[in-house]
Amino acid sequence: MRLFPLLFPFGFLVTLNIVNGVHLELRGKTGISGSKFQRRSGISGLQSTLVDDQNIKYMTNITLNGQSFGVLVDTGSSDLFVTSQVPGAVDQHYLTELSYASGGAAGEVFSATMEFAGYKIDAQYFIFANSTGGFTQSINGLIGLGPYTSSVIRFIGGTAAADPPLDRIFRSNHTISNFVAILLDRSDDPDEPYPGDLAIGEVLTKYEDIQTQPRHPVTSVMVPGNQHWMTLLDENGIIGPDGKPITIKTQVTNTTYPKNATVVFDTGFTFPQVPSYVAEALYGNVPGAALTSVTGIGKIWALPCDQELNATFLFAGIKIPIHPLDLNFDIGDNQCVGAFQPFTYDDTADGKVIYDMVLGMAFLRNAYLLIDFGSFVDGAPSGTNAPYIQLLPITNASDASVDFTRVRLNNDSNVDELKSLGSHSSTTTSTTTTSNSKLPLWAIGVIFGVVISVFLLGICVYYCCRRSRSQRVSSTQAAWVPSAPQSYRPLYDPSPQGAYDMHLAPNANPAHVPEYRSAWDAHY
């Protein structure tokens, strides 16, 4: 939906210049966080004692007053912060503090000219975070792509001037559609193992069919500050490794859809968070699997690294297969875990449970995601469409199975490291003990060819000898007499009963080796 520029009561007119709408490159980085992996307090107020040393984050570039910053992309929050001072930035004279899944940030709010995804925004509010936790020095900040109602800067600032960047873009220009499209992906390129794409108001040509997919309404919550990009999963909408639907019961308070789980799409989570019984249905029947506590991760299912698993999520009847490498993570040191991590509701937001699952990167690498902000844009006029989400499956289950076999069973060295989405060690460790001893394909082909040649040669020699013998005896061989013993059974004779029972009798003496006789001996 296209929105027109609005004048606000205090006379402030949002100004925005379009440079060019572009597809913004995302770069997946590993080992971002070494702090406690807490469920984002902005989602539900929940806390856990997990540690996320194997975290992967997707990053992109922005500029503030011409200075470039590499920032994390997070659909689960709605604010912008950077960790360095911006020359010429205007102090807005208030402090704020943010909480994230892997830490937090706090500092003074400033404004500056921002360039992001081909758009230039004047006086964009942001936090200069002189205090952060859970972020490495290589991270210059974070940009939240969530609804403005969850923005702390907007809430404290109290005016639309403090809106997040996407709201500023959508509200101030009526030539673009109010959606953002996000692709998280993997590749075999060691220099860019986790590529991605972010675009405002347009989609990748390769995946343009996403705009024909079902529109999933964004579920609204009545708890202030807790609105996120969330929708409903189909009833029992997860097909487990056994090919059967997993029975799912929602825990959401006062939901009008008791048979549908409410799920949040959050690029800030490496490991999707699911109810414990869902994780058990995915991993509990795997031979050798165990729910354990892994250093750097917390409570999670430990799995054999060579165990291929399959699962499918359903939204409006559309199947989204999950790549086996997204179900079974290699976290290094010959350890693999189930990426869909169990969690429990230890606390609620204002006494209410507002979601059942958080579908993070391990899910989003299998679906192109489009979020239409619709009426969730700050100041949207009446009649604006309700916000919705579209999902396009991008994983081919057959190709994914081949990928898993190549990576986990053939010891593809660096590819193993790149494709095992939880692995962040600097060296690659083989997940099998036999893969190094396998012969190359060309050697197997040569051996196979020699065996076939010898076999064919043997057949030729046999028939030549048989033909020569038959010629020698043909002149002296007697005519066939029907009553005489025969070497071969006539084709029309019925089979004797013994021909159908070649099993050893239950009381047979294994020490006695009888003379070999066939079922036909009594007849011929």
Coordinates of C-alpha atoms in Angstrom, one line a residue:
M1 CA 0.0 0.0 0.0
R2 CA 1.4 3.4 -0.9
L3 CA 1.2 6.1 1.7
F4 CA 1.4 9.9 1.2
P5 CA 3.7 12.3 3.2
L6 CA 2.0 13.5 6.4
L7 CA 2.4 16.8 8.3
F8 CA 2.6 16.2 12.0
P9 CA 1.1 18.5 14.7
F10 CA 4.4 20.0 15.6
G11 CA 5.1 21.1 12.0
F12 CA 7.8 18.6 11.3
L13 CA 7.9 17.2 7.7
V14 CA 9.8 14.0 7.1
T15 CA 12.3 14.5 4.3
L16 CA 13.6 11.6 2.3
N17 CA 15.6 11.4 -0.9
I18 CA 15.5 8.3 -3.1
V19 CA 19.0 7.5 -4.4
N20 CA 18.0 4.2 -6.0
G21 CA 16.0 1.3 -4.5
V22 CA 18.7 -1.4 -4.4
H23 CA 19.1 -5.0 -3.1
L24 CA 21.2 -4.7 -0.1
E25 CA 23.8 -7.4 0.4
L26 CA 23.7 -9.3 3.7
R27 CA 26.8 -11.1 5.1
G28 CA 26.5 -14.0 7.6
K29 CA 29.2 -13.8 10.3
T30 CA 29.9 -16.4 13.0
G31 CA 31.0 -16.1 16.6
I32 CA 29.3 -12.8 17.1
S33 CA 28.2 -13.3 20.6
G34 CA 29.8 -14.8 23.6
S35 CA 27.3 -13.7 26.2
K36 CA 24.2 -15.2 27.7
F37 CA 21.7 -16.2 25.0
Q38 CA 18.6 -14.6 26.5
R39 CA 15.2 -14.7 24.8
R40 CA 14.6 -11.1 23.8
S41 CA 12.8 -9.4 26.6
G42 CA 11.1 -7.2 24.0
I43 CA 9.3 -10.3 22.7
S44 CA 7.9 -11.8 25.9
G45 CA 10.0 -10.9 28.8
L46 CA 11.3 -14.5 29.0
Q47 CA 14.8 -15.3 30.2
S48 CA 16.8 -18.4 29.8
T49 CA 20.3 -19.6 30.8
L50 CA 21.6 -20.5 27.4
V51 CA 24.9 -19.4 26.0
D52 CA 25.3 -18.7 22.3
D53 CA 29.0 -19.0 21.4
Q54 CA 28.1 -20.5 18.0
N55 CA 25.8 -17.6 17.1
I56 CA 25.5 -16.5 13.4
K57 CA 24.4 -13.0 12.5
Y58 CA 23.6 -11.4 9.2
M59 CA 25.1 -8.0 8.6
T60 CA 24.8 -5.1 6.2
N61 CA 26.2 -1.6 5.7
I62 CA 24.6 1.8 6.5
T63 CA 26.0 5.3 6.6
L64 CA 25.3 8.1 9.1
N65 CA 26.5 11.5 8.1
G66 CA 28.7 9.7 5.5
Q67 CA 30.4 7.4 8.0
S68 CA 29.9 3.7 7.2
F69 CA 28.8 1.2 9.8
G70 CA 28.5 -2.6 9.6
V71 CA 25.3 -3.4 11.5
L72 CA 23.4 -6.6 12.3
V73 CA 20.0 -7.1 10.7
D74 CA 17.3 -8.0 13.2
T75 CA 13.6 -8.5 12.4
G76 CA 12.9 -9.1 16.1
S77 CA 13.6 -5.6 17.3
S78 CA 12.8 -2.1 16.0
D79 CA 15.7 0.3 17.0
L80 CA 19.0 1.4 15.5
F81 CA 22.2 1.8 17.4
V82 CA 25.9 2.2 16.6
T83 CA 28.9 1.9 18.8
S84 CA 31.0 4.8 17.5
Q85 CA 30.3 8.5 17.5
V86 CA 28.9 10.1 14.4
P87 CA 30.5 13.4 13.4
G88 CA 27.9 16.2 13.2
A89 CA 25.1 14.1 14.8
V90 CA 22.5 16.2 16.7
D91 CA 21.9 15.3 20.4
Q92 CA 18.2 14.6 21.1
H93 CA 18.9 14.9 24.9
Y94 CA 17.5 11.6 26.2
L95 CA 18.9 8.2 27.1
T96 CA 17.6 4.8 26.4
E97 CA 18.4 1.2 26.9
L98 CA 17.8 -1.8 24.6
S99 CA 17.6 -5.5 25.4
Y100 CA 18.5 -8.2 22.9
A101 CA 18.7 -12.0 22.7
S102 CA 22.5 -11.8 23.1
G103 CA 22.9 -8.8 25.3
G104 CA 22.0 -5.1 25.2
A105 CA 22.9 -1.6 24.4
A106 CA 22.5 1.8 26.1
G107 CA 23.3 5.4 25.4
E108 CA 22.3 8.8 24.2
V109 CA 19.9 9.3 21.3
F110 CA 21.2 11.4 18.4
S111 CA 20.0 12.1 14.8
A112 CA 21.9 12.2 11.5
T113 CA 21.4 11.7 7.8
M114 CA 21.2 8.0 7.1
E115 CA 21.7 6.1 3.8
F116 CA 20.2 2.6 3.8
A117 CA 19.2 0.2 1.0
G118 CA 19.4 3.0 -1.6
Y119 CA 17.4 5.5 0.5
K120 CA 18.6 8.7 2.2
I121 CA 16.8 9.8 5.3
D122 CA 17.3 13.1 7.0
A123 CA 17.4 13.4 10.8
Q124 CA 17.2 9.6 11.5
Y125 CA 17.2 8.9 15.2
F126 CA 19.6 6.4 16.6
I127 CA 21.4 5.5 19.8
F128 CA 25.2 6.1 20.3
A129 CA 25.7 3.0 22.4
N130 CA 28.7 3.7 24.7
S131 CA 27.7 0.6 26.7
T132 CA 27.0 -2.7 25.0
G133 CA 26.9 -6.4 26.1
G134 CA 27.1 -9.5 24.0
F135 CA 28.6 -7.9 20.8
T136 CA 32.1 -8.3 19.6
Q137 CA 34.2 -5.3 18.5
S138 CA 33.8 -6.2 14.9
I139 CA 30.1 -5.3 15.2
N140 CA 29.4 -1.6 14.7
G141 CA 25.7 -1.7 15.6
L142 CA 22.3 -3.1 14.8
I143 CA 19.3 -2.1 12.8
G144 CA 15.9 -3.3 13.8
L145 CA 13.2 -4.0 11.2
G146 CA 10.3 -4.7 13.5
P147 CA 7.1 -2.7 14.0
Y148 CA 7.5 0.9 15.3
T149 CA 5.2 0.0 18.3
S150 CA 8.1 -2.0 19.7
S151 CA 10.7 0.8 19.3
V152 CA 12.1 2.1 22.6
I153 CA 13.5 5.2 20.8
R154 CA 10.0 6.0 19.5
F155 CA 8.3 5.3 22.8
I156 CA 10.5 7.6 24.8
G157 CA 10.8 10.2 22.0
G158 CA 7.1 10.4 21.8
T159 CA 6.9 11.7 18.2
A160 CA 7.0 10.3 14.7
A161 CA 10.3 12.0 14.2
A162 CA 11.7 9.1 16.4
D163 CA 10.3 6.4 14.1
P164 CA 12.5 3.5 12.9
P165 CA 14.1 3.9 9.5
L166 CA 11.6 1.7 7.6
D167 CA 8.7 3.6 8.9
R168 CA 10.4 6.9 7.8
I169 CA 10.9 5.5 4.3
F170 CA 7.4 4.1 3.9
R171 CA 5.5 7.1 5.3
S172 CA 7.5 9.6 3.3
N173 CA 7.3 8.2 -0.2
H174 CA 4.3 6.9 -2.1
T175 CA 6.2 5.4 -5.1
I176 CA 7.3 2.3 -3.2
S177 CA 5.4 -0.6 -1.8
N178 CA 5.5 -0.9 2.0
F179 CA 7.3 -4.2 2.3
V180 CA 10.7 -5.6 2.9
A181 CA 12.0 -8.9 1.4
I182 CA 14.7 -10.9 3.1
L183 CA 16.8 -13.8 1.9
L184 CA 19.1 -15.7 4.2
D185 CA 21.2 -18.3 2.4
R186 CA 24.3 -20.6 2.3
S187 CA 27.0 -21.1 -0.3
D188 CA 30.1 -23.0 -1.0
D189 CA 32.2 -19.9 -1.3
P190 CA 34.7 -19.9 1.6
D191 CA 34.9 -16.1 1.4
E192 CA 31.1 -15.7 1.7
P193 CA 29.7 -18.7 3.4
Y194 CA 26.4 -17.2 4.4
P195 CA 25.1 -14.8 1.7
G196 CA 21.8 -12.9 1.9
D197 CA 19.7 -10.1 0.4
L198 CA 17.5 -7.4 1.7
A199 CA 15.4 -5.1 -0.5
I200 CA 12.7 -2.5 0.3
G201 CA 9.7 -2.5 -2.0
E202 CA 11.0 -5.1 -4.5
V203 CA 11.9 -8.7 -4.6
L204 CA 14.7 -10.8 -6.2
T205 CA 13.8 -11.8 -9.8
K206 CA 14.7 -15.4 -9.0
Y207 CA 12.1 -15.5 -6.3
E208 CA 9.5 -13.2 -7.7
D209 CA 6.8 -15.9 -7.2
I210 CA 6.8 -15.0 -3.6
Q211 CA 4.2 -12.3 -4.4
T212 CA 1.8 -14.9 -5.6
Q213 CA 2.0 -16.9 -2.3
P214 CA -0.7 -16.9 0.3
R215 CA -0.8 -13.8 2.5
H216 CA -0.5 -14.7 6.2
P217 CA -2.1 -12.1 8.4
V218 CA 0.2 -10.7 11.1
T219 CA -1.1 -11.7 14.5
S220 CA -1.7 -8.7 16.7
V221 CA -0.9 -8.6 20.5
M222 CA -2.5 -6.4 23.1
V223 CA 0.7 -6.2 25.2
P224 CA 2.4 -2.8 24.6
G225 CA 5.9 -3.1 23.2
N226 CA 5.5 -6.8 22.3
Q227 CA 4.3 -6.7 18.7
H228 CA 6.5 -8.7 16.3
W229 CA 6.3 -10.2 12.9
M230 CA 4.2 -13.3 13.8
T231 CA 1.5 -15.4 12.2
L232 CA -0.2 -18.8 12.5
L233 CA 1.2 -22.2 11.7
D234 CA -1.2 -24.7 10.1
E235 CA -3.0 -27.0 12.5
N236 CA -0.4 -29.6 13.5
G237 CA 1.7 -27.9 10.8
I238 CA 5.1 -29.7 11.3
I239 CA 5.7 -33.0 9.6
G240 CA 8.3 -34.9 11.6
P241 CA 11.1 -37.2 10.5
D242 CA 8.7 -40.2 10.6
G243 CA 6.5 -38.5 8.0
K244 CA 3.7 -37.9 10.5
P245 CA 2.3 -34.6 11.7
I246 CA 3.4 -33.5 15.2
T247 CA 0.4 -32.8 17.4
I248 CA 0.8 -29.1 18.5
K249 CA -1.3 -27.2 21.1
T250 CA -0.9 -23.5 21.4
Q251 CA 0.0 -21.9 24.7
V252 CA -1.0 -18.4 23.6
T253 CA -3.3 -16.6 26.1
N254 CA -6.9 -16.0 24.9
T255 CA -6.1 -16.9 21.3
T256 CA -9.0 -17.3 18.9
Y257 CA -7.2 -20.1 17.1
P258 CA -6.5 -22.8 19.8
K259 CA -5.4 -25.3 17.2
N260 CA -2.8 -23.1 15.5
A261 CA 0.6 -22.3 17.0
T262 CA 1.7 -18.6 16.8
V263 CA 5.2 -18.2 15.4
V264 CA 7.6 -15.3 15.3
F265 CA 10.0 -14.8 12.4
D266 CA 13.2 -13.4 13.8
T267 CA 16.5 -13.1 11.9
G268 CA 18.3 -12.5 15.3
F269 CA 18.0 -16.2 16.4
T270 CA 20.5 -18.7 15.2
F271 CA 18.6 -21.6 16.8
P272 CA 14.8 -21.6 16.4
Q273 CA 13.0 -21.9 19.7
V274 CA 10.2 -24.5 19.9
P275 CA 8.2 -26.3 22.6
S276 CA 10.1 -29.1 24.2
Y277 CA 7.7 -31.7 22.9
V278 CA 8.2 -30.5 19.4
A279 CA 12.0 -30.8 19.8
E280 CA 11.6 -34.3 21.2
A281 CA 9.4 -35.3 18.3
L282 CA 12.1 -34.1 15.9
Y283 CA 15.1 -35.7 17.6
G284 CA 13.9 -38.0 20.4
N285 CA 13.8 -41.2 18.2
V286 CA 17.2 -40.7 16.6
P287 CA 19.5 -43.6 17.7
G288 CA 22.1 -42.2 20.0
A289 CA 20.3 -38.8 20.5
A290 CA 20.1 -37.3 24.0
L291 CA 18.9 -34.1 25.6
T292 CA 21.9 -32.7 27.2
S293 CA 23.7 -29.5 28.1
V294 CA 26.3 -28.4 25.7
T295 CA 28.9 -25.8 26.7
G296 CA 28.3 -22.6 24.7
I297 CA 24.7 -23.6 23.8
G298 CA 22.8 -24.9 26.8
K299 CA 20.0 -27.5 26.9
I300 CA 19.8 -29.0 23.4
W301 CA 19.5 -32.4 21.7
A302 CA 22.9 -33.9 20.9
L303 CA 22.9 -36.0 17.7
P304 CA 25.2 -38.2 15.7
C305 CA 26.7 -35.9 13.0
D306 CA 25.9 -38.4 10.2
Q307 CA 22.2 -38.6 11.0
E308 CA 20.1 -37.1 8.2
L309 CA 16.7 -35.8 9.3
N310 CA 13.8 -34.4 7.4
A311 CA 11.0 -32.0 8.6
T312 CA 8.5 -29.8 6.8
F313 CA 6.5 -26.8 8.0
L314 CA 3.1 -25.9 6.6
F315 CA 1.6 -22.4 6.2
A316 CA -1.8 -22.2 4.5
G317 CA -1.1 -25.7 3.0
I318 CA 2.2 -24.6 1.5
K319 CA 5.0 -27.0 2.4
I320 CA 8.4 -25.6 3.5
P321 CA 11.0 -28.4 3.7
I322 CA 13.9 -27.8 6.1
H323 CA 17.4 -28.6 4.9
P324 CA 19.0 -31.5 6.9
L325 CA 21.9 -29.3 7.6
D326 CA 19.5 -26.8 9.3
L327 CA 18.1 -29.6 11.4
N328 CA 21.4 -31.2 12.5
F329 CA 24.1 -28.5 13.3
D330 CA 27.8 -29.3 13.4
I331 CA 29.1 -27.1 16.2
G332 CA 32.7 -28.3 15.9
D333 CA 34.8 -30.8 17.9
N334 CA 32.8 -33.7 16.5
Q335 CA 29.7 -32.4 18.2
C336 CA 26.3 -32.0 16.4
V337 CA 23.0 -30.8 17.8
G338 CA 19.4 -30.4 16.9
A339 CA 19.1 -26.8 15.7
F340 CA 15.4 -26.5 16.7
Q341 CA 16.0 -25.9 20.4
P342 CA 13.5 -26.7 23.2
F343 CA 12.4 -23.9 25.5
T344 CA 9.8 -23.5 28.2
Y345 CA 7.6 -20.6 29.4
D346 CA 9.4 -19.5 32.6
D347 CA 7.7 -16.1 32.6
T348 CA 5.1 -14.2 30.6
A349 CA 4.6 -10.7 29.2
D350 CA 2.2 -9.0 31.6
G351 CA 0.9 -12.4 32.6
K352 CA 0.2 -13.5 29.0
V353 CA 1.9 -15.9 26.6
I354 CA 2.0 -14.3 23.2
Y355 CA 3.8 -16.8 21.0
D356 CA 4.6 -20.5 20.7
M357 CA 7.8 -20.6 18.6
V358 CA 10.5 -18.3 17.3
L359 CA 11.6 -19.3 13.8
G360 CA 15.1 -18.0 13.4
M361 CA 17.8 -18.6 10.9
A362 CA 17.7 -22.4 10.7
F363 CA 14.1 -22.0 9.4
L364 CA 14.6 -18.8 7.4
R365 CA 17.4 -20.3 5.3
N366 CA 14.6 -22.4 3.8
A367 CA 12.1 -19.7 2.9
Y368 CA 12.2 -16.3 1.2
L369 CA 10.5 -13.9 3.6
L370 CA 8.3 -10.9 2.6
I371 CA 6.9 -8.6 5.3
D372 CA 4.2 -6.1 4.3
F373 CA 4.0 -3.5 7.0
G374 CA 0.5 -2.3 5.9
S375 CA -1.3 -0.5 8.7
F376 CA 1.6 -1.1 11.1
V377 CA 3.4 1.9 9.5
D378 CA 3.2 4.8 12.0
G379 CA 0.5 7.3 10.8
A380 CA -0.9 5.0 8.2
P381 CA -4.2 6.4 6.9
S382 CA -7.5 4.6 7.4
G383 CA -8.2 2.0 4.8
T384 CA -4.6 0.8 4.6
N385 CA -4.3 -2.9 4.3
A386 CA -3.6 -5.0 7.3
P387 CA 0.0 -6.2 7.6
Y388 CA 0.8 -9.7 6.2
I389 CA 3.7 -12.1 5.6
Q390 CA 4.5 -14.2 2.6
L391 CA 6.8 -17.2 2.4
L392 CA 8.3 -18.9 -0.6
P393 CA 9.9 -22.3 -0.1
I394 CA 13.5 -22.3 -1.5
T395 CA 14.8 -25.7 -0.4
N396 CA 14.6 -28.7 -2.7
A397 CA 14.4 -31.7 -0.5
S398 CA 16.1 -34.1 -2.9
D399 CA 19.0 -31.7 -3.5
A400 CA 19.3 -31.0 0.2
S401 CA 19.7 -34.7 0.9
V402 CA 22.5 -34.9 -1.6
D403 CA 24.1 -31.8 0.1
F404 CA 23.9 -33.5 3.5
T405 CA 25.5 -36.7 2.2
R406 CA 28.3 -34.8 0.5
V407 CA 29.1 -32.6 3.5
R408 CA 28.6 -35.0 6.4
L409 CA 29.6 -38.4 4.9
N410 CA 32.2 -37.5 2.3
N411 CA 34.3 -35.2 4.4
D412 CA 34.3 -32.3 2.0
S413 CA 36.9 -30.4 4.1
N414 CA 36.1 -26.7 4.0
V415 CA 32.6 -27.3 2.6
D416 CA 31.8 -29.2 5.7
E417 CA 32.6 -26.1 7.7
L418 CA 30.6 -23.8 5.5
K419 CA 27.5 -25.9 5.2
S420 CA 27.4 -26.9 8.9
L421 CA 25.6 -23.8 10.0
G422 CA 26.5 -24.0 13.7
S423 CA 30.2 -24.6 13.2
H424 CA 32.6 -21.8 14.0
S425 CA 36.0 -23.5 14.6
S426 CA 38.9 -22.4 12.5
T427 CA 39.7 -25.9 11.3
T428 CA 37.4 -28.5 9.9
T429 CA 36.9 -31.8 11.8
S430 CA 35.7 -34.9 10.0
T431 CA 32.4 -36.2 11.3
T432 CA 33.1 -39.8 10.3
T433 CA 36.0 -42.1 10.8
T434 CA 35.8 -43.9 7.5
S435 CA 35.5 -41.1 5.0
N436 CA 39.3 -40.6 4.6
S437 CA 39.7 -44.2 3.4
K438 CA 37.3 -44.0 0.5
L439 CA 38.6 -44.7 -3.0
P440 CA 38.3 -41.9 -5.6
L441 CA 35.5 -42.4 -8.1
W442 CA 37.9 -43.0 -11.0
A443 CA 39.6 -45.9 -9.2
I444 CA 36.2 -47.5 -8.4
G445 CA 35.3 -47.2 -12.1
V446 CA 38.5 -48.9 -13.2
I447 CA 38.0 -51.8 -10.7
F448 CA 34.4 -52.3 -11.8
G449 CA 35.4 -52.3 -15.5
V450 CA 38.0 -55.0 -14.9
V451 CA 35.6 -57.2 -12.9
I452 CA 33.0 -57.0 -15.7
S453 CA 35.6 -57.8 -18.4
V454 CA 36.8 -60.9 -16.5
F455 CA 33.2 -62.0 -16.0
L456 CA 32.4 -61.7 -19.7
L457 CA 35.6 -63.4 -20.7
G458 CA 34.8 -66.3 -18.4
I459 CA 31.3 -66.7 -20.0
C460 CA 32.9 -66.8 -23.5
V461 CA 35.4 -69.5 -22.5
Y462 CA 32.7 -71.6 -20.9
Y463 CA 30.5 -71.6 -24.0
C464 CA 33.4 -72.3 -26.3
C465 CA 34.4 -75.3 -24.2
R466 CA 30.8 -76.6 -24.0
R467 CA 30.4 -76.3 -27.7
S468 CA 33.6 -78.2 -28.4
R469 CA 32.6 -81.0 -26.0
S470 CA 29.1 -81.3 -27.5
Q471 CA 30.6 -81.7 -31.0
R472 CA 32.9 -84.6 -29.8
V473 CA 30.1 -86.6 -28.1
S474 CA 27.3 -85.9 -30.6
S475 CA 28.2 -88.9 -32.8
T476 CA 28.1 -91.5 -30.0
Q477 CA 25.4 -90.1 -27.8
A478 CA 22.3 -92.4 -27.5
A479 CA 18.8 -91.2 -28.3
W480 CA 16.9 -89.8 -25.4
V481 CA 14.7 -92.4 -23.6
P482 CA 11.8 -91.0 -21.5
S483 CA 12.1 -93.6 -18.8
A484 CA 15.8 -93.1 -18.2
P485 CA 17.3 -90.7 -15.6
Q486 CA 17.5 -87.1 -16.8
S487 CA 20.0 -84.3 -16.1
Y488 CA 17.4 -81.6 -16.3
R489 CA 13.8 -81.4 -15.2
P490 CA 11.2 -80.9 -18.0
L491 CA 9.7 -77.4 -17.9
Y492 CA 6.2 -78.7 -17.6
D493 CA 6.8 -80.8 -14.4
P494 CA 5.3 -79.4 -11.2
S495 CA 7.8 -78.5 -8.5
P496 CA 8.2 -81.0 -5.7
Q497 CA 7.1 -79.8 -2.2
G498 CA 10.7 -79.7 -1.0
A499 CA 11.6 -77.1 -3.5
Y500 CA 9.6 -74.6 -1.5
D501 CA 11.1 -75.4 1.8
M502 CA 14.9 -75.1 1.9
H503 CA 15.0 -74.1 5.6
L504 CA 16.9 -76.1 8.1
A505 CA 14.5 -78.2 10.3
P506 CA 14.1 -76.9 13.8
N507 CA 15.6 -80.0 15.4
A508 CA 18.4 -80.5 12.9
N509 CA 21.8 -81.4 14.3
P510 CA 24.1 -78.6 13.2
A511 CA 27.2 -80.9 13.9
H512 CA 25.9 -83.3 11.2
V513 CA 26.6 -82.3 7.7
P514 CA 24.4 -84.4 5.4
E515 CA 25.2 -85.2 1.8
Y516 CA 24.1 -82.3 -0.3
R517 CA 20.8 -83.2 -2.0
S518 CA 18.3 -81.0 -3.8
A519 CA 14.5 -81.2 -3.7
W520 CA 14.6 -82.6 -7.2
D521 CA 16.8 -85.7 -6.4
A522 CA 13.8 -87.9 -5.4
H523 CA 12.1 -87.2 -8.7
Y524 CA 15.0 -87.6 -11.2

